[in-house]
Short mmCIF file of C-alpha atoms (C1' of nucleotides) in Angstrom, two decimals:
data_model
loop_
_atom_site.label_atom_id
_atom_site.label_comp_id
_atom_site.label_asym_id
_atom_site.label_seq_id
_atom_site.Cartn_x
_atom_site.Cartn_y
_atom_site.Cartn_z
CA MET A 6 -15.49 -11.69 -5.01
CA ILE A 7 -12.87 -10.63 -2.48
CA ILE A 8 -10.29 -8.06 -3.57
CA ALA A 9 -7.45 -7.16 -1.20
CA THR A 10 -4.46 -4.89 -0.91
CA TYR A 11 -1.43 -5.65 1.22
CA ASN A 12 1.83 -3.74 1.59
CA VAL A 13 4.07 -6.69 2.47
CA ASN A 14 7.29 -4.74 3.10
CA GLY A 15 9.49 -7.30 1.35
CA VAL A 16 7.75 -10.16 -0.48
CA ASN A 17 10.48 -12.71 0.18
CA GLY A 18 11.05 -11.88 3.82
CA ARG A 19 7.27 -11.85 4.23
CA LEU A 20 6.50 -15.03 2.30
CA PRO A 21 5.43 -17.23 5.28
CA VAL A 22 3.11 -14.49 6.55
CA LEU A 23 1.72 -13.83 3.07
CA LEU A 24 1.00 -17.51 2.44
CA ARG A 25 -0.61 -17.93 5.85
CA TRP A 26 -2.87 -14.96 5.22
CA LEU A 27 -3.79 -16.11 1.68
CA ALA A 28 -4.81 -19.50 3.07
CA GLU A 29 -6.83 -17.90 5.85
CA ARG A 30 -8.64 -15.14 3.92
CA GLN A 31 -8.68 -16.80 0.50
CA PRO A 32 -8.97 -13.52 -1.40
CA ASP A 33 -9.73 -13.80 -5.12
CA VAL A 34 -7.51 -10.90 -6.15
CA VAL A 35 -4.65 -9.30 -4.21
CA CYS A 36 -2.61 -6.20 -4.92
CA LEU A 37 0.80 -6.30 -3.26
CA GLN A 38 3.13 -3.37 -2.67
CA GLU A 39 6.72 -2.97 -1.54
CA LEU A 40 7.94 -6.23 -3.02
CA LYS A 41 11.50 -4.99 -2.44
CA ALA A 42 12.66 -7.60 -4.92
CA PRO A 43 14.03 -7.50 -8.45
CA GLN A 44 11.86 -8.93 -11.23
CA ASP A 45 13.56 -12.35 -11.18
CA LYS A 46 13.36 -12.77 -7.40
CA PHE A 47 9.57 -12.75 -7.10
CA PRO A 48 8.43 -15.98 -5.36
CA GLU A 49 6.29 -17.06 -8.29
CA ALA A 50 6.40 -20.81 -7.55
CA ALA A 51 5.36 -20.54 -3.90
CA ILE A 52 2.50 -18.23 -4.84
CA ALA A 53 1.40 -20.56 -7.65
CA GLU A 54 1.48 -23.43 -5.16
CA ALA A 55 -0.95 -21.42 -3.05
CA GLY A 56 -3.30 -21.26 -6.03
CA TYR A 57 -2.54 -17.81 -7.43
CA GLU A 58 -1.41 -16.62 -10.80
CA ALA A 59 0.52 -13.39 -10.63
CA ILE A 60 1.88 -10.50 -12.60
CA TRP A 61 4.42 -8.23 -11.01
CA HIS A 62 6.77 -5.34 -11.63
CA GLY A 63 9.82 -5.69 -9.43
CA GLN A 64 12.66 -3.38 -8.56
CA LYS A 65 15.84 -3.97 -6.63
CA SER A 66 15.60 -3.00 -2.94
CA TRP A 67 12.61 -0.70 -3.13
CA ASN A 68 9.02 -0.43 -4.32
CA GLY A 69 7.63 -3.18 -6.53
CA VAL A 70 3.95 -4.07 -7.11
CA ALA A 71 2.05 -7.23 -8.03
CA ILE A 72 -1.45 -8.49 -8.77
CA LEU A 73 -2.39 -12.03 -7.70
CA SER A 74 -5.51 -13.89 -8.80
CA ARG A 75 -7.04 -17.27 -8.08
CA ILE A 76 -9.97 -16.69 -10.46
CA GLY A 77 -8.10 -16.62 -13.75
CA THR A 78 -5.02 -15.09 -15.27
CA PRO A 79 -4.67 -11.36 -14.65
CA VAL A 80 -4.72 -9.80 -18.11
CA GLU A 81 -2.14 -7.06 -17.82
CA THR A 82 -3.15 -3.69 -19.21
CA ARG A 83 -0.28 -1.57 -17.84
CA ARG A 84 2.86 -1.95 -15.76
CA ALA A 85 3.60 1.72 -15.31
CA LEU A 86 1.62 4.85 -14.63
CA PRO A 87 1.16 6.97 -17.74
CA GLY A 88 3.21 10.11 -17.17
CA ASP A 89 5.10 8.69 -14.16
CA PRO A 90 7.72 11.33 -13.29
CA ASP A 91 10.34 8.62 -12.60
CA GLU A 92 9.89 5.43 -14.59
CA ALA A 93 12.70 3.70 -12.69
CA GLN A 94 10.34 3.31 -9.72
CA SER A 95 7.91 0.38 -9.88
CA ARG A 96 4.75 1.80 -8.41
CA TYR A 97 1.82 0.87 -10.63
CA ILE A 98 0.44 -2.24 -12.28
CA GLU A 99 -2.96 -2.84 -13.82
CA ALA A 100 -4.87 -5.87 -15.02
CA ALA A 101 -8.34 -7.13 -15.88
CA VAL A 102 -9.50 -9.96 -13.61
CA GLY A 103 -12.97 -11.42 -13.14
CA GLY A 104 -14.63 -8.64 -15.12
CA VAL A 105 -12.99 -5.89 -13.05
CA LEU A 106 -10.08 -3.64 -13.95
CA ILE A 107 -7.64 -3.65 -11.04
CA GLY A 108 -5.11 -0.85 -10.59
CA GLY A 109 -2.49 -1.66 -7.96
CA LEU A 110 -0.49 1.31 -6.71
CA TYR A 111 2.25 2.33 -4.31
CA LEU A 112 2.11 6.08 -4.04
CA PRO A 113 5.38 7.77 -3.02
CA ASN A 114 5.88 8.48 0.68
CA GLY A 115 7.06 12.04 0.01
CA ASN A 116 9.07 12.73 3.16
CA PRO A 117 10.84 14.90 3.95
CA ARG A 118 8.54 17.82 3.26
CA PRO A 119 9.36 20.17 1.72
CA GLY A 120 11.84 18.70 -0.72
CA PRO A 121 12.26 16.85 -4.01
CA LYS A 122 10.66 13.68 -2.64
CA PHE A 123 7.56 15.63 -1.69
CA ASP A 124 7.50 17.28 -5.13
CA TYR A 125 7.73 13.81 -6.69
CA LYS A 126 4.80 12.63 -4.58
CA LEU A 127 2.61 15.50 -5.78
CA ARG A 128 3.63 14.97 -9.41
CA TRP A 129 2.94 11.24 -9.13
CA PHE A 130 -0.43 11.99 -7.55
CA ASP A 131 -1.23 14.33 -10.46
CA ALA A 132 -0.40 11.69 -13.05
CA PHE A 133 -2.39 9.10 -11.10
CA ALA A 134 -5.44 11.37 -10.86
CA ARG A 135 -5.31 12.00 -14.60
CA HIS A 136 -5.21 8.26 -15.27
CA ALA A 137 -8.01 7.63 -12.77
CA ARG A 138 -10.15 10.19 -14.61
CA GLU A 139 -9.59 8.37 -17.89
CA LEU A 140 -10.62 5.08 -16.32
CA LEU A 141 -13.81 6.66 -14.98
CA ASP A 142 -14.56 8.21 -18.36
CA ALA A 143 -14.24 4.75 -19.92
CA ASP A 144 -17.17 3.70 -17.70
CA MET A 145 -15.64 0.40 -16.62
CA PRO A 146 -15.79 -1.40 -13.27
CA VAL A 147 -12.50 -0.36 -11.66
CA VAL A 148 -10.81 -0.86 -8.30
CA LEU A 149 -7.77 1.30 -7.48
CA ALA A 150 -6.12 -0.48 -4.57
CA GLY A 151 -2.90 0.08 -2.75
CA ASP A 152 -0.76 2.05 -0.37
CA TYR A 153 -1.69 5.68 -1.04
CA ASN A 154 0.55 7.04 1.72
CA VAL A 155 -2.22 9.49 2.61
CA MET A 156 -4.40 9.72 5.72
CA PRO A 157 -7.54 11.32 4.26
CA THR A 158 -8.91 12.92 7.48
CA ASP A 159 -8.22 13.40 11.19
CA LEU A 160 -10.20 10.24 11.86
CA ASP A 161 -7.47 8.30 10.07
CA VAL A 162 -4.58 9.30 12.37
CA TYR A 163 -4.01 8.39 16.00
CA LYS A 164 -2.66 11.89 16.76
CA PRO A 165 -3.51 14.27 13.94
CA GLU A 166 -1.68 17.23 15.49
CA ARG A 167 1.61 15.30 15.35
CA TRP A 168 1.24 14.70 11.61
CA ARG A 169 0.12 18.09 10.26
CA ASP A 170 3.40 18.83 8.47
CA ASP A 171 4.18 15.27 7.45
CA ALA A 172 4.13 14.29 3.78
CA LEU A 173 1.40 11.71 4.54
CA PHE A 174 -0.98 14.24 6.03
CA ALA A 175 -0.01 17.64 4.62
CA PRO A 176 -2.88 19.79 3.31
CA GLU A 177 -1.72 19.49 -0.32
CA VAL A 178 -1.78 15.70 -0.12
CA ARG A 179 -5.13 15.44 1.62
CA ALA A 180 -6.53 17.84 -0.98
CA ALA A 181 -5.13 15.68 -3.78
CA TYR A 182 -6.83 12.63 -2.28
CA ALA A 183 -10.12 14.48 -1.76
CA ASN A 184 -10.03 15.75 -5.35
CA LEU A 185 -9.37 12.25 -6.62
CA VAL A 186 -12.29 10.77 -4.68
CA ALA A 187 -14.49 13.66 -5.87
CA GLN A 188 -14.03 12.45 -9.45
CA GLY A 189 -16.63 9.84 -8.50
CA TRP A 190 -14.72 7.18 -6.56
CA THR A 191 -15.91 5.47 -3.39
CA ASP A 192 -13.47 4.92 -0.53
CA ALA A 193 -14.66 1.41 0.33
CA LEU A 194 -13.39 1.12 3.89
CA ARG A 195 -14.62 4.56 4.98
CA THR A 196 -18.00 4.04 3.31
CA GLN A 197 -18.54 0.81 5.23
CA HIS A 198 -17.30 2.32 8.51
CA PRO A 199 -18.24 6.00 8.40
CA ASP A 200 -17.36 6.99 11.98
CA GLU A 201 -14.99 4.26 13.10
CA THR A 202 -11.35 4.68 14.00
CA ILE A 203 -9.82 2.15 11.65
CA TYR A 204 -6.16 1.81 10.76
CA THR A 205 -4.19 -0.18 8.21
CA PHE A 206 -0.63 0.63 9.35
CA TRP A 207 1.19 0.68 12.67
CA ASP A 208 4.90 1.43 12.67
CA TYR A 209 7.37 -0.98 14.22
CA PHE A 210 8.51 1.55 16.83
CA ARG A 211 7.30 2.25 20.34
CA ASN A 212 4.82 -0.59 20.49
CA ALA A 213 2.62 1.25 18.01
CA TYR A 214 0.35 -1.73 17.40
CA GLY A 215 -0.06 -2.45 21.11
CA ARG A 216 -1.04 1.19 21.67
CA ASN A 217 -3.16 1.25 18.50
CA ALA A 218 -1.11 4.24 17.33
CA GLY A 219 -1.96 3.65 13.69
CA LEU A 220 -2.69 5.28 10.37
CA ARG A 221 -5.22 4.55 7.61
CA ILE A 222 -3.18 4.82 4.42
CA ASP A 223 -4.12 1.69 2.42
CA HIS A 224 -7.24 2.33 0.37
CA LEU A 225 -9.52 0.69 -2.18
CA LEU A 226 -11.35 3.15 -4.41
CA LEU A 227 -14.35 1.86 -6.37
CA SER A 228 -15.83 3.15 -9.59
CA PRO A 229 -19.58 3.94 -9.44
CA THR A 230 -20.94 0.61 -10.67
CA LEU A 231 -18.76 -1.30 -8.22
CA ALA A 232 -19.79 0.94 -5.33
CA GLY A 233 -23.26 -0.53 -5.71
CA ARG A 234 -21.86 -4.03 -5.36
CA LEU A 235 -19.89 -3.33 -2.16
CA ARG A 236 -20.91 -5.80 0.55
CA ALA A 237 -18.05 -5.53 3.04
CA ALA A 238 -14.71 -3.81 3.64
CA GLU A 239 -12.40 -4.85 6.45
CA VAL A 240 -8.86 -4.75 7.76
CA ASP A 241 -7.30 -8.05 8.82
CA ARG A 242 -5.62 -6.25 11.68
CA HIS A 243 -4.75 -9.45 13.57
CA VAL A 244 -2.18 -10.20 10.85
CA ARG A 245 -0.22 -7.19 12.13
CA ASN A 246 0.29 -9.13 15.36
CA TRP A 247 1.87 -12.20 13.71
CA GLU A 248 5.57 -13.00 14.01
CA LYS A 249 7.78 -11.42 11.32
CA THR A 250 4.83 -9.38 10.09
CA SER A 251 4.64 -6.30 7.85
CA ASP A 252 4.02 -2.87 9.36
CA HIS A 253 0.82 -2.82 7.23
CA ALA A 254 -2.19 -5.11 7.62
CA PRO A 255 -4.12 -6.52 4.65
CA VAL A 256 -7.30 -4.66 3.66
CA TRP A 257 -10.07 -6.35 1.67
CA ILE A 258 -13.48 -5.75 0.16
CA GLU A 259 -16.23 -8.10 -0.88
CA LEU A 260 -18.19 -7.35 -4.04
CA GLY A 261 -21.55 -8.94 -4.80
CA GLU A 262 -22.28 -10.50 -8.16
CA ALA A 263 -22.68 -8.21 -11.13
CA THR A 264 -26.36 -7.78 -11.92
CA ARG A 265 -27.88 -6.54 -15.14
CA ARG A 266 -28.41 -3.23 -13.35
CA SER A 267 -24.79 -2.89 -12.20
CA ARG A 268 -23.07 -4.55 -15.15
CA ARG A 269 -20.78 -2.45 -17.34
"C1'" DA B 15 13.90 17.16 17.84
"C1'" DT B 16 15.33 12.38 18.05
"C1'" DG B 17 15.15 7.50 18.03
"C1'" DA B 18 13.02 3.26 18.09
"C1'" DC B 19 12.24 -1.34 14.21
"C1'" DG B 20 12.89 -3.96 10.19
"C1'" DG B 21 14.16 -5.07 5.18
"C1'" DC B 22 17.54 -4.73 1.76
"C1'" DG B 23 22.32 -5.09 -0.20
"C1'" DT B 24 29.02 -3.60 -3.51
"C1'" DT B 25 25.80 -6.65 3.89
"C1'" DG B 26 27.35 -6.96 10.62
"C1'" DC B 27 26.33 -0.80 8.73
"C1'" DG B 28 23.97 2.70 5.98
"C1'" DC B 29 19.88 3.88 3.73
"C1'" DC B 30 15.03 4.02 3.50
"C1'" DG B 31 10.35 3.60 5.01
"C1'" DA B 32 5.98 6.22 7.38
#
DNA sequence: ATGACGGCGTTGCGCCGA
């Protein structure tokens, strides 16, 4: 079972790239972020044509999240984060698919720091961590996948010293991420590649991709039973080099079959 | 410190992202 996350930076503008990548990778489940489209402008038909059922929570111009599945209808469990400090922003959606609970998230950027946007980021992170704890306590197989807008460590930034005061790398935010993971989650990509420089985002400026001046900010966190089923975790970084591409690359994991030992 | 690039929309500029 392949589960992916992809910040598309505009689902309609990105549609040809998204469809090309879906055909190439053939993921079973995909979390999308930054749809940048209102609810009625989601390209449902084109995505269905590609073999995927979808649920989504749109918003005009900004944010917006979706879950796609080619292994059965995503059974929606939530379309907002409990306790979200600003419910007008579409940043969380959750569904059961293929025996796994999938939480798709787009954590606030938080810049500039300090400021109200940074405060919102920390409050959102708090609410998210509380929800994550409840999911762990329910002892279900869970994947929390999306754009966390956090580089967890120095290894995840091309020039850590340039980012120390940024909302994506500030001590408070890295601590929030570390505390979240410490609840019992497994950072799939980092677990599979413990010492590797591996990025999921390269900005559009200054030939960032060509210079590999990237960031690792898109993460898939696995609950304990799923951590034992992790077979692979990769970034489809070549997609970042396609024409009309997103500034993020898709990230995916492969989970082995549930065994009696790992089930529930 | 700033801008660059790219997507969106009371659209050919201003705002936002990271």
